[in-house]
Amino acid sequence: MADVATLAALRGIESDNLAAYSAWVAAHAETHVPFVAEVNGSVVGVAWLLVAERVPGNNSLDRRYGDIQAVEVREAYRNRGVGGALIATILAEAGARGLLHVTVHSGRRAVDFYRRAGFCHHRQLLLWQPDLEG
């Protein structure tokens, strides 16, 4: 795996926040799995898979699911298949882990990218946000 400083740089974490970022990565190692893309030995992209559990049901005790988070590809390597390879790797891992589904909260510009990877809008996924202006 890439070192934390490399992951932080891809995320735009400033050096004065590196210790806190490193502590977060260590504290979340069981639930947040980073996948990196390398070109000629250099890390050019990263995508994180959050593995979480829903409350068990009578007929389904293992209700783990995934959420793709913080996909970052260095600008010079965008539109070259790096992001697609990262997502394909995450989805293969999700299948190997037997996850129920994988979600992603996408920015508008990346919606088509995720749709090409097999994601679709789901009518049952709802979002609540607090009123931060009030």
XYZ file of C-alpha atoms in Angstrom:
134
model
C 0.000 0.000 0.000
C 1.073 3.565 -0.618
C 2.318 5.452 2.386
C -0.015 7.845 4.149
C 1.867 10.925 2.913
C 1.228 9.864 -0.687
C -2.463 9.280 0.033
C -2.650 12.644 1.784
C -1.034 14.414 -1.163
C -3.577 12.924 -3.561
C -6.363 14.166 -1.283
C -4.830 17.646 -1.014
C -4.109 17.319 2.704
C -1.654 19.991 3.795
C 1.482 19.021 5.703
C 0.276 20.586 8.961
C -2.713 18.186 8.861
C -0.687 15.084 7.950
C -0.495 13.727 11.517
C -4.274 13.996 11.979
C -4.873 12.414 8.559
C -2.459 9.594 9.392
C -4.247 8.983 12.694
C -7.601 8.878 10.867
C -6.287 6.336 8.340
C -4.947 4.133 11.152
C -8.175 4.382 13.164
C -10.292 3.434 10.137
C -8.115 0.674 8.676
C -10.819 -1.965 9.242
C -13.601 -0.020 7.527
C -11.939 2.197 4.905
C -9.817 0.341 2.355
C -7.683 2.365 -0.081
C -6.958 1.117 -3.591
C -4.133 2.798 -5.476
C -3.248 3.050 -9.147
C 0.420 3.157 -10.079
C 2.190 4.078 -13.300
C 5.900 3.285 -13.501
C 6.052 2.842 -9.732
C 4.402 6.174 -8.901
C 0.972 6.401 -7.300
C -1.280 8.367 -9.652
C -4.678 7.643 -8.156
C -6.563 6.350 -5.145
C -10.124 5.337 -4.364
C -11.456 4.286 -0.980
C -14.025 1.598 -0.239
C -15.971 2.016 2.980
C -17.239 -1.365 4.169
C -20.167 -0.953 6.555
C -22.824 -3.171 8.082
C -26.575 -2.785 8.200
C -28.563 -4.169 11.123
C -29.052 -7.943 10.631
C -32.431 -9.314 9.685
C -34.028 -12.693 10.343
C -33.131 -14.081 6.936
C -30.022 -12.004 6.378
C -27.484 -11.801 9.175
C -24.626 -10.564 6.966
C -25.751 -7.258 5.490
C -22.446 -5.602 4.642
C -22.397 -2.990 1.891
C -19.827 -0.678 0.379
C -19.547 3.000 -0.398
C -16.953 4.441 -2.751
C -15.280 7.500 -1.269
C -12.577 10.017 -2.145
C -11.648 8.995 -5.686
C -8.619 11.039 -6.704
C -6.553 10.796 -9.903
C -3.625 13.110 -10.606
C -4.660 15.578 -13.299
C -2.030 14.402 -15.794
C -3.515 10.882 -15.657
C -7.212 11.728 -15.951
C -9.189 10.444 -18.941
C -6.709 7.577 -19.394
C -8.700 4.802 -17.709
C -7.067 5.143 -14.282
C -10.308 6.013 -12.492
C -12.174 3.265 -14.323
C -9.539 0.728 -13.316
C -9.794 1.834 -9.680
C -13.587 1.486 -9.705
C -13.408 -1.908 -11.432
C -10.966 -3.090 -8.767
C -13.212 -1.853 -5.961
C -16.268 -3.542 -7.483
C -14.343 -6.811 -7.855
C -13.334 -6.551 -4.186
C -16.946 -5.827 -3.209
C -18.019 -8.972 -5.051
C -15.289 -11.043 -3.413
C -16.385 -9.772 0.012
C -20.037 -10.589 -0.736
C -21.250 -7.025 -0.224
C -24.978 -6.441 -0.814
C -24.411 -3.333 -2.918
C -22.036 -0.430 -3.442
C -23.075 3.215 -3.379
C -21.298 6.385 -4.382
C -22.085 10.027 -3.686
C -20.965 11.634 -6.910
C -20.363 15.170 -7.974
C -22.354 16.198 -11.056
C -19.363 15.976 -13.395
C -18.676 12.342 -12.456
C -22.215 10.935 -12.773
C -21.659 9.682 -16.334
C -18.358 8.105 -15.266
C -20.122 6.044 -12.585
C -23.005 5.176 -14.904
C -20.480 3.721 -17.385
C -19.136 1.592 -14.513
C -22.617 0.133 -13.961
C -24.067 2.446 -11.313
C -27.626 3.694 -11.646
C -29.914 6.079 -9.810
C -31.984 4.297 -7.196
C -35.396 5.560 -6.209
C -35.111 4.291 -2.622
C -31.907 6.090 -1.732
C -32.859 9.255 0.125
C -30.690 12.024 1.511
C -31.189 14.276 4.520
C -28.989 17.257 5.206
C -29.132 19.572 8.206
C -30.098 23.194 7.713
C -26.737 24.850 8.316
C -27.990 28.330 7.482
C -30.687 28.453 10.198
